[in-house]
Coordinates of C-alpha atoms in Angstrom, one line a residue:
X17 CA 0.0 0.0 0.0
X18 CA 1.0 3.6 -0.5
X19 CA 1.9 5.5 2.6
X20 CA 0.7 9.0 3.4
X21 CA 4.1 10.5 2.4
X22 CA 4.1 8.7 -1.0
X23 CA 0.6 10.2 -1.8
X24 CA 1.0 13.8 -0.9
X25 CA -0.2 15.1 -4.3
X26 CA -3.1 12.6 -4.6
X27 CA -6.7 13.3 -3.7
X28 CA -8.1 11.3 -0.9
X29 CA -10.4 8.4 -2.0
X30 CA -14.1 8.9 -1.1
X31 CA -16.5 6.1 -0.1
X32 CA -19.7 6.6 -2.1
X33 CA -23.1 7.2 -0.4
X34 CA -24.9 9.8 1.6
X35 CA -24.3 7.9 4.8
X36 CA -22.4 4.6 5.3
X37 CA -23.3 3.9 8.9
X38 CA -25.3 0.8 7.9
X39 CA -22.4 -0.6 5.9
X40 CA -20.1 -0.1 9.0
X41 CA -22.6 -2.0 11.1
X42 CA -23.0 -4.7 8.4
X43 CA -19.3 -5.3 8.0
X44 CA -18.0 -4.6 11.5
X45 CA -14.2 -5.2 11.9
X46 CA -13.8 -5.5 8.1
X47 CA -15.3 -2.1 7.1
X48 CA -12.1 0.0 7.2
X49 CA -9.6 -2.7 6.1
X50 CA -11.7 -3.7 3.1
X51 CA -11.9 -0.1 1.9
X52 CA -8.2 0.4 2.5
X53 CA -7.6 -2.6 0.2
X54 CA -10.1 -1.5 -2.3
X55 CA -8.7 2.0 -2.6
X56 CA -5.1 0.8 -2.2
X57 CA -4.7 3.6 0.3
X58 CA -4.1 4.0 4.0
X59 CA -6.6 6.9 4.1
X60 CA -10.1 7.4 2.8
X61 CA -13.2 9.5 3.5
X62 CA -16.6 8.3 4.4
X63 CA -19.8 9.5 6.1
X64 CA -21.1 8.1 9.4
X65 CA -24.1 9.3 11.3
X66 CA -24.4 12.1 8.8
X67 CA -20.9 13.5 9.3
X68 CA -17.7 13.4 7.3
X69 CA -15.2 10.9 8.8
X70 CA -11.7 10.2 7.7
X71 CA -10.4 6.6 8.2
X72 CA -6.6 5.9 8.4
X73 CA -4.5 2.8 9.1
X74 CA -1.0 1.5 9.2
X75 CA 2.1 2.4 11.2
X76 CA 2.6 5.9 9.9
X77 CA -1.1 6.6 10.4
X78 CA -0.8 5.4 14.0
X79 CA 2.1 7.7 14.6
X80 CA 0.1 10.7 13.3
X81 CA -3.0 9.7 15.2
X82 CA -1.1 9.8 18.5
X83 CA 0.4 13.2 17.9
X84 CA -1.3 15.2 20.6
X85 CA -0.6 18.5 18.7
X86 CA -2.8 17.2 15.9
X87 CA -5.5 15.3 17.7
X88 CA -7.7 15.6 20.8
X89 CA -10.0 13.1 22.5
X90 CA -12.4 15.4 24.4
X91 CA -15.9 15.2 22.9
X92 CA -15.0 12.2 20.6
X93 CA -16.7 9.2 22.2
X94 CA -20.4 9.2 21.3
X95 CA -22.8 9.6 24.2
X96 CA -24.0 6.0 23.8
X97 CA -20.4 4.7 24.4
X98 CA -20.0 7.0 27.5
X99 CA -23.4 5.7 28.8
X100 CA -22.2 2.1 28.6
X101 CA -18.5 1.3 28.1
X102 CA -16.5 4.4 29.3
X103 CA -18.6 6.4 31.6
X104 CA -18.6 10.2 31.7
X105 CA -15.6 12.4 32.6
X106 CA -13.2 9.5 32.7
X107 CA -9.5 9.6 31.6
X108 CA -10.3 8.5 28.0
X109 CA -12.0 11.9 27.3
X110 CA -9.4 14.2 28.7
X111 CA -6.6 16.1 26.9
X112 CA -3.4 18.0 27.7
X113 CA -2.5 18.6 31.3
X114 CA -5.7 17.2 32.7
X115 CA -5.2 14.0 30.8
X116 CA -1.5 13.6 31.8
X117 CA -2.4 14.3 35.5
X118 CA -5.2 11.7 35.4
X119 CA -3.1 9.2 33.4
X120 CA -0.4 9.3 36.1
X121 CA -3.1 8.2 38.6
X122 CA -3.4 4.9 36.6
X123 CA 0.3 4.5 35.8
X124 CA 1.2 4.9 39.5
X125 CA -0.5 1.5 40.0
X126 CA 1.7 -0.3 37.5
X127 CA 4.8 -0.7 39.7
X128 CA 6.9 -3.9 39.6
X129 CA 5.7 -4.8 43.1
X130 CA 2.0 -4.3 42.2
X131 CA 2.4 -6.3 39.0
X132 CA 4.0 -9.1 40.9
X133 CA 1.1 -9.0 43.3
X134 CA -1.2 -9.2 40.3
X135 CA 0.4 -12.3 39.0
X136 CA 0.2 -14.0 42.4
X137 CA -3.5 -13.0 42.7
X138 CA -4.3 -14.3 39.2
X139 CA -2.6 -17.6 39.8
X140 CA -4.5 -18.0 43.1
X141 CA -7.9 -17.2 41.6
X142 CA -7.3 -19.7 38.8
X143 CA -6.6 -22.4 41.5
X144 CA -9.9 -21.5 43.2
X145 CA -11.8 -21.7 39.9
X146 CA -10.1 -24.9 38.9
X147 CA -11.2 -26.6 42.2
X148 CA -14.8 -25.4 41.6
X149 CA -14.9 -26.4 38.0
X150 CA -14.0 -30.0 38.8
X151 CA -17.3 -30.4 40.6
X152 CA -19.3 -29.4 37.4
X153 CA -19.9 -31.2 34.1
X154 CA -20.2 -28.6 31.4
X155 CA -19.7 -24.8 31.5
X156 CA -19.0 -21.7 29.4
X157 CA -15.3 -21.0 29.6
X158 CA -16.0 -17.5 28.5
X159 CA -18.5 -16.7 31.2
X160 CA -16.6 -18.5 33.9
X161 CA -13.3 -16.7 33.0
X162 CA -15.1 -13.3 33.2
X163 CA -15.8 -14.2 36.9
X164 CA -12.2 -15.2 37.5
X165 CA -11.1 -11.9 36.0
X166 CA -13.5 -9.9 38.2
X167 CA -12.3 -11.6 41.3
X168 CA -8.7 -10.8 40.2
X169 CA -9.6 -7.2 39.5
X170 CA -11.4 -6.7 42.9
X171 CA -8.7 -8.3 45.0
X172 CA -5.9 -6.4 43.2
X173 CA -7.8 -3.1 43.4
X174 CA -8.7 -3.6 47.0
X175 CA -12.4 -3.6 46.3
X176 CA -14.6 -5.8 48.5
X177 CA -16.5 -8.4 46.6
X178 CA -18.9 -10.7 48.4
X179 CA -19.7 -14.1 47.0
X180 CA -23.4 -13.2 46.7
X181 CA -22.4 -10.2 44.5
X182 CA -20.2 -12.1 42.0
X183 CA -22.8 -13.1 39.5
X184 CA -24.5 -9.6 39.3
X185 CA -21.3 -7.7 39.2
X186 CA -19.9 -9.9 36.5
X187 CA -23.0 -9.6 34.4
X188 CA -23.0 -5.9 34.8
X189 CA -19.4 -5.3 33.8
X190 CA -19.8 -7.9 31.0
X191 CA -22.9 -6.0 29.7
X192 CA -21.0 -2.7 29.7
X193 CA -18.2 -4.3 27.6
X194 CA -20.7 -6.1 25.3
X195 CA -22.6 -2.8 24.6
X196 CA -19.7 -1.4 22.5
X197 CA -20.9 -1.3 18.9
X198 CA -24.3 -2.5 19.9
X199 CA -27.8 -1.2 19.1
X200 CA -31.1 -2.2 20.6
X201 CA -31.3 -4.5 23.6
X202 CA -27.5 -5.0 24.0
X203 CA -27.1 -1.3 24.2
X204 CA -29.9 -0.7 26.8
X205 CA -28.7 -3.7 28.8
X206 CA -25.2 -2.1 28.9
X207 CA -26.6 1.3 29.9
X208 CA -28.6 -0.2 32.8
X209 CA -25.5 -2.1 33.9
X210 CA -23.5 1.1 33.8
X211 CA -26.0 2.9 36.1
X212 CA -26.1 0.1 38.6
X213 CA -22.3 -0.3 38.6
X214 CA -21.7 3.4 39.1
X215 CA -24.1 3.5 42.0
X216 CA -22.2 0.6 43.6
X217 CA -18.8 2.2 43.0
X218 CA -19.9 5.6 44.3
X219 CA -21.1 4.0 47.5
X220 CA -17.7 2.4 48.0
X221 CA -15.9 5.7 47.4
X222 CA -18.2 7.4 49.9
X223 CA -17.5 4.7 52.5
X224 CA -13.8 5.2 52.0
X225 CA -14.0 8.9 52.4
X226 CA -16.2 8.5 55.5
X227 CA -13.7 6.2 57.1
X228 CA -16.1 3.2 57.0
X229 CA -13.6 1.4 54.7
X230 CA -9.9 1.7 54.8
X231 CA -8.3 0.3 51.6
X232 CA -4.6 -0.2 51.4
X233 CA -2.7 2.9 50.1
X234 CA -1.2 0.9 47.3
X235 CA -4.5 -0.1 45.8
X236 CA -6.7 1.4 43.0
X237 CA -9.6 1.8 45.5
X238 CA -7.5 4.1 47.7
X239 CA -6.0 5.9 44.7
X240 CA -9.4 6.7 43.2
X241 CA -11.0 7.7 46.5
X242 CA -8.3 10.2 47.4
X243 CA -7.0 11.5 44.0
X244 CA -7.0 15.2 43.6
X245 CA -7.3 17.1 40.3
X246 CA -5.1 19.8 39.0
X247 CA -6.9 22.3 41.2
X248 CA -6.2 20.2 44.3
X249 CA -9.8 19.1 44.7
X250 CA -11.0 15.6 45.3
X251 CA -12.6 14.0 42.3
X252 CA -16.4 14.1 42.4
X253 CA -18.0 10.9 43.7
X254 CA -19.2 10.2 40.1
X255 CA -15.8 10.7 38.5
X256 CA -14.0 8.6 41.2
X257 CA -16.5 5.8 40.6
X258 CA -16.0 6.0 36.8
X259 CA -12.2 5.7 37.2
X260 CA -12.5 2.8 39.7
X261 CA -14.7 1.0 37.1
X262 CA -12.0 1.9 34.6
X263 CA -9.8 -0.5 36.5
X264 CA -12.4 -3.3 37.1
X265 CA -14.1 -3.2 33.7
X266 CA -10.9 -3.6 31.5
X267 CA -9.6 -6.4 33.7
X268 CA -12.9 -8.2 33.4
X269 CA -12.6 -7.7 29.6
X270 CA -9.4 -9.7 29.6
X271 CA -11.7 -12.7 29.9
X272 CA -12.3 -12.3 26.2
X273 CA -8.6 -12.5 25.4
X274 CA -8.1 -15.5 27.7
X275 CA -11.0 -17.2 26.0
X276 CA -9.4 -16.5 22.6
X277 CA -6.1 -17.8 23.9
X278 CA -7.9 -21.1 24.8
X279 CA -9.4 -21.1 21.4
X280 CA -6.0 -20.8 19.8
X281 CA -4.7 -23.7 21.9
X282 CA -7.7 -25.7 20.6
X283 CA -7.4 -24.7 17.0
X284 CA -3.6 -24.9 16.9
X285 CA -2.7 -27.8 19.3
X286 CA 1.0 -27.4 18.8
X287 CA 0.9 -24.1 20.6
X288 CA -0.4 -25.8 23.8
X289 CA 2.5 -28.2 23.7
X290 CA 4.9 -25.3 23.4
X291 CA 3.3 -23.6 26.3
X292 CA 3.7 -26.8 28.3
X293 CA 7.5 -26.6 27.7
X294 CA 7.8 -23.8 30.3
X295 CA 9.5 -21.5 27.8
X296 CA 8.6 -18.0 29.2
X297 CA 9.7 -16.3 26.0
X298 CA 7.3 -18.4 23.9
X299 CA 4.6 -17.8 26.4
X300 CA 4.9 -14.0 26.0
X301 CA 5.0 -14.4 22.2
X302 CA 1.8 -16.5 22.3
X303 CA 0.0 -13.8 24.4
X304 CA 1.1 -11.1 21.9
X305 CA -0.1 -13.1 19.0
X306 CA -3.5 -13.8 20.6
X307 CA -3.8 -10.0 21.0
X308 CA -2.8 -9.4 17.4
X309 CA -4.6 -12.2 15.6
X310 CA -8.1 -12.2 17.2
X311 CA -10.6 -9.3 16.8
X312 CA -11.0 -7.2 20.0
X313 CA -11.2 -3.5 19.2
X314 CA -12.1 -2.5 15.6
X315 CA -11.0 1.2 15.6
X316 CA -10.3 4.2 17.8
X317 CA -11.5 7.8 17.3
X318 CA -10.0 11.3 17.7
X319 CA -10.8 14.8 16.5
X320 CA -8.5 17.1 14.6
X321 CA -7.2 19.7 17.0
X322 CA -5.8 22.0 14.4
X323 CA -5.5 22.0 10.6
X324 CA -2.7 19.9 9.1
X325 CA -1.8 18.0 6.0
X326 CA -1.0 14.3 5.6
X327 CA -1.6 11.8 2.8
X328 CA -2.3 14.5 0.3
X329 CA -5.2 15.8 2.3
X330 CA -6.0 18.6 4.6
X331 CA -7.3 17.5 7.9
X332 CA -9.6 20.3 9.0
X333 CA -10.2 21.2 12.7
X334 CA -12.9 19.3 14.3
X335 CA -13.0 16.4 11.8
X336 CA -13.5 12.9 13.3
X337 CA -10.7 10.5 12.4
X338 CA -10.9 6.7 13.0
X339 CA -7.7 4.7 13.3
X340 CA -8.0 1.1 11.9
X341 CA -6.8 -1.0 14.9
X342 CA -7.8 -4.4 13.6
X343 CA -6.5 -3.7 10.1
X344 CA -3.2 -2.3 11.3
X345 CA -2.6 -5.5 13.3
X346 CA -3.3 -7.4 10.1
X347 CA -1.5 -5.1 7.7
X348 CA 0.4 -7.1 5.1
X349 CA 3.1 -4.5 4.9
X350 CA 3.7 -4.8 8.6
X351 CA 3.1 -8.5 9.3
X352 CA 4.1 -11.4 7.1
X353 CA 1.2 -13.7 6.4
X354 CA -1.0 -11.7 8.8
X355 CA -4.0 -14.0 8.7
X356 CA -1.9 -16.9 10.0
X357 CA -1.6 -17.6 13.8
X358 CA 2.2 -17.6 14.4
X359 CA 3.5 -16.6 17.9
X360 CA 7.1 -16.9 16.6
X361 CA 6.6 -13.8 14.5
X362 CA 7.3 -11.8 17.6
X363 CA 10.9 -13.0 17.7
X364 CA 11.5 -10.5 14.9
X365 CA 9.2 -7.7 16.1
X366 CA 11.0 -4.4 16.6
X367 CA 8.8 -3.3 19.5
X368 CA 7.4 -0.3 17.6
X369 CA 4.7 1.6 19.5
X370 CA 2.8 2.1 16.2
X371 CA 2.6 -1.2 14.3
X372 CA 1.1 -3.4 17.0
X373 CA -1.8 -1.5 18.6
X374 CA -4.4 -3.9 20.1
X375 CA -4.8 -1.4 23.0
X376 CA -3.7 1.7 21.2
X377 CA -0.3 3.1 20.3
X378 CA 2.2 5.7 21.3
X379 CA 3.6 6.5 24.8
X380 CA 2.2 4.8 27.9
X381 CA 3.0 7.5 30.5
X382 CA 1.9 10.6 28.7
X383 CA -0.2 9.6 25.7
X384 CA -3.5 7.8 25.2
X385 CA -2.2 4.3 24.9
X386 CA -4.1 2.0 27.4
X387 CA -2.6 2.3 30.9
X388 CA -3.7 -1.3 31.5
X389 CA -1.8 -3.0 28.6
X390 CA 0.9 -4.3 31.0
X391 CA -1.9 -5.7 33.2
X392 CA -3.5 -7.4 30.2
X393 CA -0.2 -9.1 29.2
X394 CA 0.6 -10.2 32.7
X395 CA -2.9 -11.6 33.4
X396 CA -3.1 -13.4 30.1
X397 CA 0.3 -15.0 30.5
X398 CA -0.5 -16.4 33.9
X399 CA -4.0 -17.5 32.9
X400 CA -3.0 -19.2 29.7
X401 CA 0.0 -20.9 31.3
X402 CA -2.4 -22.2 34.0
X403 CA -4.9 -23.6 31.4
X404 CA -2.1 -25.3 29.5
X405 CA -0.1 -26.7 32.4
X406 CA -2.4 -27.4 35.2
X407 CA -5.8 -28.2 33.7
X408 CA -7.3 -30.9 31.5
X409 CA -10.7 -30.4 30.0
X410 CA -12.8 -31.6 27.0
X411 CA -14.1 -29.4 24.3
X412 CA -17.5 -30.8 23.2
X413 CA -18.8 -30.5 19.7
X414 CA -20.0 -26.9 19.3
X415 CA -20.0 -23.8 17.1
X416 CA -16.7 -22.0 17.8
X417 CA -17.0 -19.6 14.9
X418 CA -17.0 -15.9 15.7
X419 CA -18.6 -13.1 13.8
X420 CA -16.5 -10.3 12.2
X421 CA -19.6 -8.2 12.2
X422 CA -20.4 -8.3 15.9
X423 CA -18.5 -5.7 17.9
X424 CA -17.1 -7.0 20.3
X425 CA -17.1 -10.5 19.1
X426 CA -16.8 -14.0 20.6
X427 CA -17.5 -17.6 19.6
X428 CA -21.2 -18.3 19.1
X429 CA -21.0 -21.2 21.7
X430 CA -19.1 -19.0 24.2
X431 CA -16.5 -21.9 24.2
X432 CA -18.1 -24.7 26.3
X433 CA -15.8 -27.1 28.1
X434 CA -16.5 -30.2 30.2
X435 CA -14.9 -32.8 32.5
X436 CA -12.3 -30.5 34.0
X437 CA -9.5 -32.4 35.8
X438 CA -6.0 -31.6 37.1
X439 CA -3.2 -32.2 34.7

């Protein structure tokens, strides 16, 4: 494909149609990649929800997208996404000094000591789940793994979670995640779950501030309850609750990645054997390939902060731009045989912050790359090593296909397993 610099004198390709929102919903993850292939361009223009939108993809496009002098995030996420997935006034919608200050709140939790604690908690929670699963015949690996992830999240964050709450809290956080890209019942279910979860989190924050709960100072619960903004004021109850959920929800979402990792071990049995060898380097490569190969996030959005030129086109102030996340992770110019599952490809990976972007690109500490990416990798590695090395289970006949239209996606059968034993 031609890069932006190679096409400075060329007009940007335009997708025909008065509005292409239906096509986006109809094609899902493939909407932007298919048009990039069709136009042989890493940039094209379309119309979504009645507005002009520019779609970009590839390594150079990612680097431009994460240039904070060119793009901003405030006011980008649609209200329907704020009402379900993100919440309002969270770190995702901030810019400049306010964003950097809030981002450090999250990054302060990612110390080597706390990540070590996270690994130990994850391993312990898998042992608990393993013991419980041996008493059952058949279950959904996906749904059960979400419960494991929520238990991990709450213990690590210092959030109390009673056994009687587990099912409801898991369902609510799962519904918030599942509402991304959804319309109709899935969206409204996610919105109801968001309201219920924020009420629960606000109550916890209030209890901490009233002295009724005393979370450890190194936990997310304590950090969110007592964080002060740039003006020295405590976050509002609502914002503190949103940010606490911005720890619990993403960790719960790792259940999808773990489930896809189990699917990879099922579809490519040689990878399970390699995980059983105890090779930590291979284990990390396997985790990265799961994150690259399987569909998780289709795209990310930002608005042009000030007019600039790239790819032979003027980006006007206020224009919405979508970065093709899935397509960049499957870009044939960046990844050899991108539609093959091959963990070994990461032996040669340069570590670029812009060609491998399952959770965003750019700088962790100051930019908009997901603060929880290290958490994701650590939890996935412990979880998939546990499944490979400590657990035997059967995979009954079922429909393990997943839709590239549904956002987010997962196997139609939710990956059923049975007859769990100890390996």
